[in-house]
Coordinates of N, CA and C in Angstrom, one line a residue:
X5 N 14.4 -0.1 -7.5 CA 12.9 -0.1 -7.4 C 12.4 0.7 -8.7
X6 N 11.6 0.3 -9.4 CA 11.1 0.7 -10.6 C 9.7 1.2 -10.4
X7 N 8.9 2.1 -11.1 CA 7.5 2.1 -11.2 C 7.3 0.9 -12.7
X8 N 6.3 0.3 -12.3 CA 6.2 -0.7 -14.1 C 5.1 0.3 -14.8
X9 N 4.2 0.8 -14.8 CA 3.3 1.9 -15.9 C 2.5 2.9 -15.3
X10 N 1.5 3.2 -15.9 CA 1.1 4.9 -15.7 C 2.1 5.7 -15.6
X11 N 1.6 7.0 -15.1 CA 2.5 8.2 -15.6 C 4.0 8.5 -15.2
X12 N 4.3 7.9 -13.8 CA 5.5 7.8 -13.8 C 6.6 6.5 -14.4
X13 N 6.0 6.0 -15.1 CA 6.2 4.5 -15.9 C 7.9 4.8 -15.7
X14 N 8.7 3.8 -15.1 CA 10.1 3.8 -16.0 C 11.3 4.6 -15.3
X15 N 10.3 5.5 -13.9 CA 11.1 6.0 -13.2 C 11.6 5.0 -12.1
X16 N 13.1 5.1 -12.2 CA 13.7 3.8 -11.0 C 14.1 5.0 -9.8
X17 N 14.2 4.3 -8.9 CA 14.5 4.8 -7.3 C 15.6 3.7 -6.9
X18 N 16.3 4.1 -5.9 CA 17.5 3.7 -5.3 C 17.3 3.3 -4.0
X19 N 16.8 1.9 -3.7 CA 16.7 1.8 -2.0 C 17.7 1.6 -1.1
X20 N 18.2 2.8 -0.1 CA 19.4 2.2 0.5 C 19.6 1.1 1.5
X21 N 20.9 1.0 1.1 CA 21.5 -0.5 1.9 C 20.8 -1.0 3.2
X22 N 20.9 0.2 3.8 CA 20.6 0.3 5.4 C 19.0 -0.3 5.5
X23 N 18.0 -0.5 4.3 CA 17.4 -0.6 4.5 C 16.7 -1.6 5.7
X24 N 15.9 -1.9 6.5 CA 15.3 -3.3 6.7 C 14.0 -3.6 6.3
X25 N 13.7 -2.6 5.3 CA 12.6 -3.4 4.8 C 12.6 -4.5 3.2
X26 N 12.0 -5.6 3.2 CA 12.4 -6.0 2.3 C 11.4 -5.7 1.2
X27 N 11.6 -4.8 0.2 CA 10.5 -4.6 -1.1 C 10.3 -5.6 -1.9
X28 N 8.6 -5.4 -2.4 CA 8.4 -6.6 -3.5 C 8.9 -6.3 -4.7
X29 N 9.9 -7.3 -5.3 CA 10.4 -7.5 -6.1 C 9.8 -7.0 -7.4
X30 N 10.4 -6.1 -8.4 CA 9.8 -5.6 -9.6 C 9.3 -6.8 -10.6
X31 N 9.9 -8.1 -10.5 CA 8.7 -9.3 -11.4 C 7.8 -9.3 -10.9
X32 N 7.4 -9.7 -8.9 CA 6.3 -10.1 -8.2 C 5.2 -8.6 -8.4
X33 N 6.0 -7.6 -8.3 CA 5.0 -6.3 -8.4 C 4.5 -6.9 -9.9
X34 N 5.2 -6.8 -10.9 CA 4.3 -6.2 -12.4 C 3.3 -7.5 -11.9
X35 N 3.6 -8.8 -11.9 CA 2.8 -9.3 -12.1 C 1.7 -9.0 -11.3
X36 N 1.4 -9.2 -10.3 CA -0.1 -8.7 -9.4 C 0.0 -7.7 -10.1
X37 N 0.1 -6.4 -10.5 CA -0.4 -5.9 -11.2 C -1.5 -6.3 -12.0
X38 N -0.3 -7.1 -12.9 CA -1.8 -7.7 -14.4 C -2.5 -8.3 -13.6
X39 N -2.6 -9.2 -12.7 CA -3.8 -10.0 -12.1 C -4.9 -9.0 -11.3
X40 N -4.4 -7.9 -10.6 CA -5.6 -6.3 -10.1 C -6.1 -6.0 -11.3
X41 N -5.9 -6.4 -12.2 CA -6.5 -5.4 -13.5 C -7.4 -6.3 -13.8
X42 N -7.8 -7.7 -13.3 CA -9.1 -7.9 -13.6 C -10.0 -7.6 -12.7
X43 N -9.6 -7.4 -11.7 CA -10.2 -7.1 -10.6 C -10.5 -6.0 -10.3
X44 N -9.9 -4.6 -10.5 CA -10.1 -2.9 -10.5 C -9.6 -1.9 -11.3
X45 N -10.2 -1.1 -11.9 CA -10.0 -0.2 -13.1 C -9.5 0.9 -11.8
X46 N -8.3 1.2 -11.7 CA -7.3 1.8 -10.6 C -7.9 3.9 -11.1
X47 N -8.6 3.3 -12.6 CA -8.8 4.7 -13.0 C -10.2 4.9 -12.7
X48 N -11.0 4.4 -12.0 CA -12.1 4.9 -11.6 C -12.6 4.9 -10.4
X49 N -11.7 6.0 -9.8 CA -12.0 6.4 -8.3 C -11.7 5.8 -7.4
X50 N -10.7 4.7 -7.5 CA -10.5 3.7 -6.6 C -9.8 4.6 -5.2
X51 N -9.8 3.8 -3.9 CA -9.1 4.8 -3.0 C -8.8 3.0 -2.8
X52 N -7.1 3.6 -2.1 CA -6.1 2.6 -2.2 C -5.7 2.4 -0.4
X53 N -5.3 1.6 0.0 CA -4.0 1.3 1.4 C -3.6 0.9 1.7
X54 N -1.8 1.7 2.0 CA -1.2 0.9 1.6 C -0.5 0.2 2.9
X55 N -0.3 -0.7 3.2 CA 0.1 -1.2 5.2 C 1.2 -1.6 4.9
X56 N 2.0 -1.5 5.7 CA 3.7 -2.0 6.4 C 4.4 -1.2 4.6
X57 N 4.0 0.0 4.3 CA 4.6 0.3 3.0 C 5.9 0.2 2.5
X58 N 6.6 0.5 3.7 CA 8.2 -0.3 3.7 C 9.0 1.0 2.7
X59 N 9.3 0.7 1.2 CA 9.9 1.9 0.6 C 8.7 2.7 -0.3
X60 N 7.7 2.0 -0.3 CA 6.9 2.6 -1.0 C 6.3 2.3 -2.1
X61 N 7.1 1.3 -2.5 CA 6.9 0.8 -4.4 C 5.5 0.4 -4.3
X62 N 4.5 0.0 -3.7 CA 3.2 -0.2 -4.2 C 2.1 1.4 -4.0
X63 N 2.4 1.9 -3.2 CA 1.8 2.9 -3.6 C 2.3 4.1 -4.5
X64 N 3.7 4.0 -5.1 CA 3.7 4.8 -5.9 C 3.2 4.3 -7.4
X65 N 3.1 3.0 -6.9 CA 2.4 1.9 -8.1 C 1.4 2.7 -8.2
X66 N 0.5 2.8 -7.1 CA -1.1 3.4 -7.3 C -1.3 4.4 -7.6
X67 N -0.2 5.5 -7.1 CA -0.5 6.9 -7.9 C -0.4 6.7 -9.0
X68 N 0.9 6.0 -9.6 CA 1.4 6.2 -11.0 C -0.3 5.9 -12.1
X69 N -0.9 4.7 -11.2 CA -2.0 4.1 -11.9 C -3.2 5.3 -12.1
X70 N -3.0 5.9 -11.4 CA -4.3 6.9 -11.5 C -4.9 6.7 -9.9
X71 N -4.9 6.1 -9.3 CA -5.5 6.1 -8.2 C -5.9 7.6 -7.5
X72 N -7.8 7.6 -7.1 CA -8.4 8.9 -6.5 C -7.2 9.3 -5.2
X73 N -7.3 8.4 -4.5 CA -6.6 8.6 -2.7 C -5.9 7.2 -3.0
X74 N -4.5 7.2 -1.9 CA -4.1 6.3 -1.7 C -3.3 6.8 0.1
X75 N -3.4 5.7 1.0 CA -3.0 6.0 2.0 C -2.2 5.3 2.5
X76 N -1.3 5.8 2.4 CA 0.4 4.6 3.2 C 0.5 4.7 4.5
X77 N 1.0 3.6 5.0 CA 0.5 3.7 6.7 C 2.2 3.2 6.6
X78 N 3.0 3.3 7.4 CA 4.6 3.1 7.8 C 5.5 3.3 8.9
X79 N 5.6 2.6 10.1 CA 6.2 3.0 11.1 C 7.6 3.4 11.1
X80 N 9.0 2.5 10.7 CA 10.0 2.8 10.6 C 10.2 4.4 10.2
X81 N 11.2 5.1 11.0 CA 11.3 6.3 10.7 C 12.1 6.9 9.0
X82 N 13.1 5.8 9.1 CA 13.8 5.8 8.0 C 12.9 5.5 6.6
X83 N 12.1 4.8 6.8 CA 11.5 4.0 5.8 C 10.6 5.0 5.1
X84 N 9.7 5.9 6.4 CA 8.6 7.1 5.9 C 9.2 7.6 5.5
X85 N 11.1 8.7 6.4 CA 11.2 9.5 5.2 C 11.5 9.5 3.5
X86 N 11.9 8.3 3.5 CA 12.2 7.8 2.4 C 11.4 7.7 1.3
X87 N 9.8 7.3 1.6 CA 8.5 7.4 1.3 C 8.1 9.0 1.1
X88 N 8.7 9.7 1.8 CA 8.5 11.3 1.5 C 9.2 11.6 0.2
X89 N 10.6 11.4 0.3 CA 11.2 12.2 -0.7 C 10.7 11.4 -2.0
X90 N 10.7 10.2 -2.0 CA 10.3 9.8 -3.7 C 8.9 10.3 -3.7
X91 N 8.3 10.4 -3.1 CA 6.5 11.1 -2.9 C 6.7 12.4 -3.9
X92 N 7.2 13.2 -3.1 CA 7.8 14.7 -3.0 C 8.0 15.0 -4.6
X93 N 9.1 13.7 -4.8 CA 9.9 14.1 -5.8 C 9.2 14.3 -7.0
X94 N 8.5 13.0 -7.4 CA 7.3 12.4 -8.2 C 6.3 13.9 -8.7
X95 N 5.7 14.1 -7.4 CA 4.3 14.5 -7.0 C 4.6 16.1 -7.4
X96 N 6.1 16.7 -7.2 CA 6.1 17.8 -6.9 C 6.0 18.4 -8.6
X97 N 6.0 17.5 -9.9 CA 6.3 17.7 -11.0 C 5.0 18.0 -11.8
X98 N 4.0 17.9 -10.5 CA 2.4 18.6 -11.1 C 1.3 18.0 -11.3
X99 N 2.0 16.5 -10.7 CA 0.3 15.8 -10.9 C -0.7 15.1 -9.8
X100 N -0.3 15.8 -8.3 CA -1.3 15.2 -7.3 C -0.2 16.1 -6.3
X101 N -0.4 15.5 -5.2 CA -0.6 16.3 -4.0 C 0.1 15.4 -2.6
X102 N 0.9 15.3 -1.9 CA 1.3 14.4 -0.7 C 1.1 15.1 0.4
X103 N 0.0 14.5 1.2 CA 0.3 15.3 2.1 C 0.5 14.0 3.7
X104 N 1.7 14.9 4.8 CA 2.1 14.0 5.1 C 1.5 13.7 6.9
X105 N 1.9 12.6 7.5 CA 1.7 13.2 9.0 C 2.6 12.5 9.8
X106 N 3.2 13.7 10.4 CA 4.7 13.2 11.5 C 4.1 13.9 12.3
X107 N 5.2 13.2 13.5 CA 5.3 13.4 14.7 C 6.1 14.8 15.3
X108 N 7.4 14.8 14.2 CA 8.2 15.3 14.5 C 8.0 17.1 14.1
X109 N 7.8 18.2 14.7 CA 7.2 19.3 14.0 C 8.5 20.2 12.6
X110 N 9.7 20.0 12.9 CA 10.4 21.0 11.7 C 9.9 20.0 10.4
X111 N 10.4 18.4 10.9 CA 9.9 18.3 9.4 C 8.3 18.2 8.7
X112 N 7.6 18.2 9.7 CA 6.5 18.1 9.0 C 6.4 20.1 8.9
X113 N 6.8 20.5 8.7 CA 6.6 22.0 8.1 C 7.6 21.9 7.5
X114 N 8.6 21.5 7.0 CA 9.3 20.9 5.6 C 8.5 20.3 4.5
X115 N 7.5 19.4 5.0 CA 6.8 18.6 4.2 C 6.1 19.5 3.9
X116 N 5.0 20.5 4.9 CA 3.7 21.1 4.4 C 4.0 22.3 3.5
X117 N 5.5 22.9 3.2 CA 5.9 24.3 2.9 C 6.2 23.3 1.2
X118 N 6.6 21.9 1.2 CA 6.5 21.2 -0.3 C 4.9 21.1 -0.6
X119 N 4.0 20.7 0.2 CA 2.5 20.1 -0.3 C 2.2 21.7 -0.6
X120 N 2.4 23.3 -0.3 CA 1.9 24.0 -0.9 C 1.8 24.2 -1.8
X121 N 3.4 23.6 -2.4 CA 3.2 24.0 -4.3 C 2.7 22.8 -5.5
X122 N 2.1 21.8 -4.6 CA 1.3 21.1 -5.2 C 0.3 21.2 -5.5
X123 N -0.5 20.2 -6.4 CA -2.1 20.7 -6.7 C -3.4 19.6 -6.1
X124 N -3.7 18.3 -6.8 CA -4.9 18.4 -5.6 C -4.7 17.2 -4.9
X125 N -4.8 16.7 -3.8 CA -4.5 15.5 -2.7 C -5.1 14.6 -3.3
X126 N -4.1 13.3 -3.1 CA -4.5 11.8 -3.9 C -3.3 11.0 -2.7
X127 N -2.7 11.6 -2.1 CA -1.4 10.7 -1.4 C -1.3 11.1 0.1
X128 N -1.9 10.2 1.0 CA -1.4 10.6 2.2 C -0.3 9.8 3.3
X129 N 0.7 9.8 3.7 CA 1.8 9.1 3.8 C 1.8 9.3 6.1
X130 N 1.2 8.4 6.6 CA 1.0 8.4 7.7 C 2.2 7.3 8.3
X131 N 2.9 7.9 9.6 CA 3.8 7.4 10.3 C 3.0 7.0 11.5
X132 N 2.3 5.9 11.2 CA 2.2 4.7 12.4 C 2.1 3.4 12.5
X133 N 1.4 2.9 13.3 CA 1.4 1.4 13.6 C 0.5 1.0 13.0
X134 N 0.6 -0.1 12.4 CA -0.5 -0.5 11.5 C -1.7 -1.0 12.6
X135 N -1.5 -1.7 13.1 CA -2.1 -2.6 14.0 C -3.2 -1.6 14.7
X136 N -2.5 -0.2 15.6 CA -3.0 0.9 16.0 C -4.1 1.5 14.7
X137 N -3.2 1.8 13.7 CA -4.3 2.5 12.8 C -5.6 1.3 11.9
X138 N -5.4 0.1 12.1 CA -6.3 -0.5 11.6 C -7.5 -0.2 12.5
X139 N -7.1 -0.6 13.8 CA -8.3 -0.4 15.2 C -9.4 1.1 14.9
X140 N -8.7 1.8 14.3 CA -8.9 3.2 15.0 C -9.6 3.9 13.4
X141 N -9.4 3.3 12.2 CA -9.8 3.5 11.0 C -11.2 3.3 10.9
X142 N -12.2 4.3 10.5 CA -13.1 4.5 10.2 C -13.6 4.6 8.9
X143 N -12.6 4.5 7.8 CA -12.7 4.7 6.2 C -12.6 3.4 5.9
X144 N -13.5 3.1 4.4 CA -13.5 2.1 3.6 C -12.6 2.8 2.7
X145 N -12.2 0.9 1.9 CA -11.3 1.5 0.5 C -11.8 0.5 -0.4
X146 N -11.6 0.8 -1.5 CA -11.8 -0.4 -2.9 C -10.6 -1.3 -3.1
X147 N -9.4 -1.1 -2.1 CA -8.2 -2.0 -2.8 C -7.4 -1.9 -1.4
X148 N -6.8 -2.9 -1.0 CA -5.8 -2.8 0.3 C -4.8 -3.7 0.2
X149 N -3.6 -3.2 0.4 CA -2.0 -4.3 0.3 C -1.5 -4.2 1.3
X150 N -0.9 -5.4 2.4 CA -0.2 -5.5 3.1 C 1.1 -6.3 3.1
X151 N 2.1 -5.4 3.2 CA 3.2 -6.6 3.4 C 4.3 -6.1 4.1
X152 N 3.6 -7.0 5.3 CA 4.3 -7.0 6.9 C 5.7 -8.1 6.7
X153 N 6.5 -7.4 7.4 CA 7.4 -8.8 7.6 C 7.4 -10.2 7.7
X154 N 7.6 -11.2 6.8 CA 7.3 -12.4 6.8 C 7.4 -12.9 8.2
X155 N 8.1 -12.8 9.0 CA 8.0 -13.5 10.7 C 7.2 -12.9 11.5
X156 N 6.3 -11.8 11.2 CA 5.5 -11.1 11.8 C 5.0 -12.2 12.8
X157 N 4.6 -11.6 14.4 CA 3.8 -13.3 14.6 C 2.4 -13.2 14.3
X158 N 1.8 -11.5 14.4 CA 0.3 -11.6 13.9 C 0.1 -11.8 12.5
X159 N 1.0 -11.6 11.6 CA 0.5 -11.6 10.6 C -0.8 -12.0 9.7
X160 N -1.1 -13.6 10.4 CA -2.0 -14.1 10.0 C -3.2 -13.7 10.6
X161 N -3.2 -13.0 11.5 CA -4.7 -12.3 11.7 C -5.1 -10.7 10.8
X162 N -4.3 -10.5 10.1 CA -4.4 -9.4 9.0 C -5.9 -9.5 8.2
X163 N -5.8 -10.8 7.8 CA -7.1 -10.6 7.0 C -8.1 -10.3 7.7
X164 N -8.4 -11.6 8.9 CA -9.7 -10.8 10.0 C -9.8 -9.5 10.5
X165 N -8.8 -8.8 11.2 CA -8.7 -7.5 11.1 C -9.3 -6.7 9.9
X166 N -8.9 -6.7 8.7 CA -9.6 -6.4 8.0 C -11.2 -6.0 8.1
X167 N -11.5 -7.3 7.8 CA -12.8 -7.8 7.9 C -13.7 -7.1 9.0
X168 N -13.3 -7.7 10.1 CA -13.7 -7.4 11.4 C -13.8 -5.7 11.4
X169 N -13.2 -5.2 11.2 CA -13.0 -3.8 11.0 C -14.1 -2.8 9.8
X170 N -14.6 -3.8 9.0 CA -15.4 -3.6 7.7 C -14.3 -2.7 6.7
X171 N -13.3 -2.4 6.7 CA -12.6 -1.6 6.2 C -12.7 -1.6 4.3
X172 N -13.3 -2.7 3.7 CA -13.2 -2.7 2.5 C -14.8 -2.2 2.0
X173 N -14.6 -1.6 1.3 CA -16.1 -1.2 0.4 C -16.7 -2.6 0.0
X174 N -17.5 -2.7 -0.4 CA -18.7 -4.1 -1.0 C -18.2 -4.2 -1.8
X175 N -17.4 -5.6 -2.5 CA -16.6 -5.5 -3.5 C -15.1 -5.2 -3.5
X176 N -14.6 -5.0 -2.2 CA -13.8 -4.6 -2.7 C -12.1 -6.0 -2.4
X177 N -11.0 -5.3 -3.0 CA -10.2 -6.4 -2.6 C -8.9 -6.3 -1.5
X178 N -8.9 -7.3 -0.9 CA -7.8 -7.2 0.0 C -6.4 -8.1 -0.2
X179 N -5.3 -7.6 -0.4 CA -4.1 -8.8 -0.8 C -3.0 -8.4 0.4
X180 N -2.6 -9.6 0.6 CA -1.4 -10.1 1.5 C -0.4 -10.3 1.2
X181 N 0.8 -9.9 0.8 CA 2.1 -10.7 0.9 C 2.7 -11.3 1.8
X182 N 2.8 -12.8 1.9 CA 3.6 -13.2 3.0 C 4.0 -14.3 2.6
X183 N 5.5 -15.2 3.3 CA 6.0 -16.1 3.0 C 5.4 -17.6 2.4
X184 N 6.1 -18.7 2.0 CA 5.1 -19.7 1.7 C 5.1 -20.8 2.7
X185 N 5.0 -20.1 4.3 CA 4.3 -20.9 5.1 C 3.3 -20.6 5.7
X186 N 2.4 -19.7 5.2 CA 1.0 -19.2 5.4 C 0.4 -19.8 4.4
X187 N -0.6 -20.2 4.7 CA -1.6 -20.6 3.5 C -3.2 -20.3 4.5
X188 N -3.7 -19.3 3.6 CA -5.1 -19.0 4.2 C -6.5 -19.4 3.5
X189 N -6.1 -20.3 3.0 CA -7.0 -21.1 1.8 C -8.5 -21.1 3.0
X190 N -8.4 -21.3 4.0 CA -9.6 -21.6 4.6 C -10.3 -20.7 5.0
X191 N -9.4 -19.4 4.8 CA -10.6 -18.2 5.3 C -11.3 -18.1 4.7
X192 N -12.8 -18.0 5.3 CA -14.0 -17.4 4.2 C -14.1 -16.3 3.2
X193 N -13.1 -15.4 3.5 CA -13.1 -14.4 2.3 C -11.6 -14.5 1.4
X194 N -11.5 -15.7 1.5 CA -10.5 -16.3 0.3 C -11.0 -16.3 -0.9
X195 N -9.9 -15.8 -2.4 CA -10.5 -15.7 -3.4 C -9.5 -16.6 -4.1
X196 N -8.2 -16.8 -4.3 CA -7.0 -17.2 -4.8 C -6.0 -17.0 -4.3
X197 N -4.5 -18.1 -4.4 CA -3.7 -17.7 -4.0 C -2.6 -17.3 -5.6
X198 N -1.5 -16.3 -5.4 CA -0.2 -16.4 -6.5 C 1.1 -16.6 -6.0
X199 N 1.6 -17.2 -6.8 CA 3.1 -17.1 -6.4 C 4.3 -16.7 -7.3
X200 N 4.7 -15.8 -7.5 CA 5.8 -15.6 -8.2 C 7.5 -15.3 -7.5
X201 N 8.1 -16.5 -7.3 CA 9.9 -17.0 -6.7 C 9.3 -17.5 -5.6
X202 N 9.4 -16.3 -4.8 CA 9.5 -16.3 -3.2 C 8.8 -16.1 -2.6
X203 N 7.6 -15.4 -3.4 CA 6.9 -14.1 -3.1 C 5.6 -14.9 -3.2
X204 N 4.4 -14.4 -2.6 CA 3.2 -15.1 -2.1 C 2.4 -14.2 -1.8
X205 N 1.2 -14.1 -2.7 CA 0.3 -13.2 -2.3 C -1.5 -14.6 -2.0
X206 N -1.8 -13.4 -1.0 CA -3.3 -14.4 -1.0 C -4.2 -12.8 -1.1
X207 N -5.3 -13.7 -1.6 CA -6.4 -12.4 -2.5 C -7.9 -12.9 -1.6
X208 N -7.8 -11.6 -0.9 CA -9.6 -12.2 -0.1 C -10.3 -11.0 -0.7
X209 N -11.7 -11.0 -1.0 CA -12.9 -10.3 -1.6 C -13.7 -10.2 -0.4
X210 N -14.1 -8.8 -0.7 CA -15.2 -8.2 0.1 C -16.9 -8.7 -0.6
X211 N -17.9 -9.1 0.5 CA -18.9 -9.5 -0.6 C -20.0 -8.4 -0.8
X212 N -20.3 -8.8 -2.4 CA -21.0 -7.5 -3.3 C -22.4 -7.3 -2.3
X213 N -22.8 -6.4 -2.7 CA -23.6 -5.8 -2.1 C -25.1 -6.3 -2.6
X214 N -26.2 -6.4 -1.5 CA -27.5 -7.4 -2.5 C -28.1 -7.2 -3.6
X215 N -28.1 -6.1 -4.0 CA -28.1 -6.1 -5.2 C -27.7 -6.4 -6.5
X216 N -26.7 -6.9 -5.9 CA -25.5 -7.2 -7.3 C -25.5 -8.3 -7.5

């Protein structure tokens, strides 16, 4: 797992074997990359989140980018702490802040005795259900990724969820990874689909606000 640019540019991470999450591939990452960049200047205050985060590679995408907040949402237990220590590792070298939330209390006073010697919060790394924390979310964001396991059976109601929830700022974007037997061409807040190998993203837009 690679970061592709900003400040941690070039730093690789090691996902273990054991994993079961499957990460997006460092081609399919850079690319969405260049295609968000017509879409959001990651350096002007964007607040990011990140759903089914798995090992992490897109939100450390977003710190690395400059991103104001970014918020990882991850149930697997293996998977968050894993999401901790590259957090940790990154974050602890002086340029933002992780702060975390478990269930479990030694480690989360593990985690909060690291967030002291950090400086200012941009990374919050939450252990739950997405589905739960979508319901229950009351914050907008300018940018949202999800990539739930391709046999998910709700998967396809991700984007309404969304929506239905108002979770995105006026403007703002929401992207999907999932297999190439979803096609959501027909949802109303469909913008484009990409595909690079395997990998399949669909892009729905929040609409601008009336004055715009």
């Amino acid at each position: 797992m690679r970061v592709i640019t900003g400040i941690y540019k070039g730093r690789h991470f090691d996902v273990p074997r054991s994993f079961k999450a499957r990460p997006t591939t460092d081609f399919a990452k850079e690319n969405l990359f260049n295609v968000l960049n017509n879409y959001l200047d990651f350096e002007d205050h964007v607040t990011a989140l990140d759903l089914f985060a798995g090992t992490g590679s897109i939100s450390i995408e977003l710190v690395s980018r400059g991103c104001d907040r970014v918020i990882s949402v991850e149930k697997d237990p293996q998977h968050y702490a894993f999401i901790c220590k590259v957090m940790i590792e990154l974050l602890s070298r002086g340029c933002g802040k992780v702060v975390s939330v478990e269930r479990d209390a030694q480690h989360f006073r593990f985690i909060s005795q690291i967030v002291d010697t950090l400086k200012a919060p941009n990374c919050y790394l939450l252990r739950a259900d997405v589905f739960r924390y979508l319901d229950r979310c009351n914050e907008q964001f300018d940018f949202i990724f999800a990539d739930p396991p391709y046999a998910l059976k709700n998967l396809e109601d991700l984007p309404d969820l969304v929506f239905r929830h108002n979770l995105l700022k006026p403007d703002g974007l929401f992207v999907l990874e999932h297999g190439k037997t979803n096609d959501f061409s027909a949802h109303p807040s469909f913008k484009e689909h990409r595909t690079y190998g395997s990998v399949n993203f669909s892009f729905f837009k929040a609409k601008e606000t009336a004055n715009e």
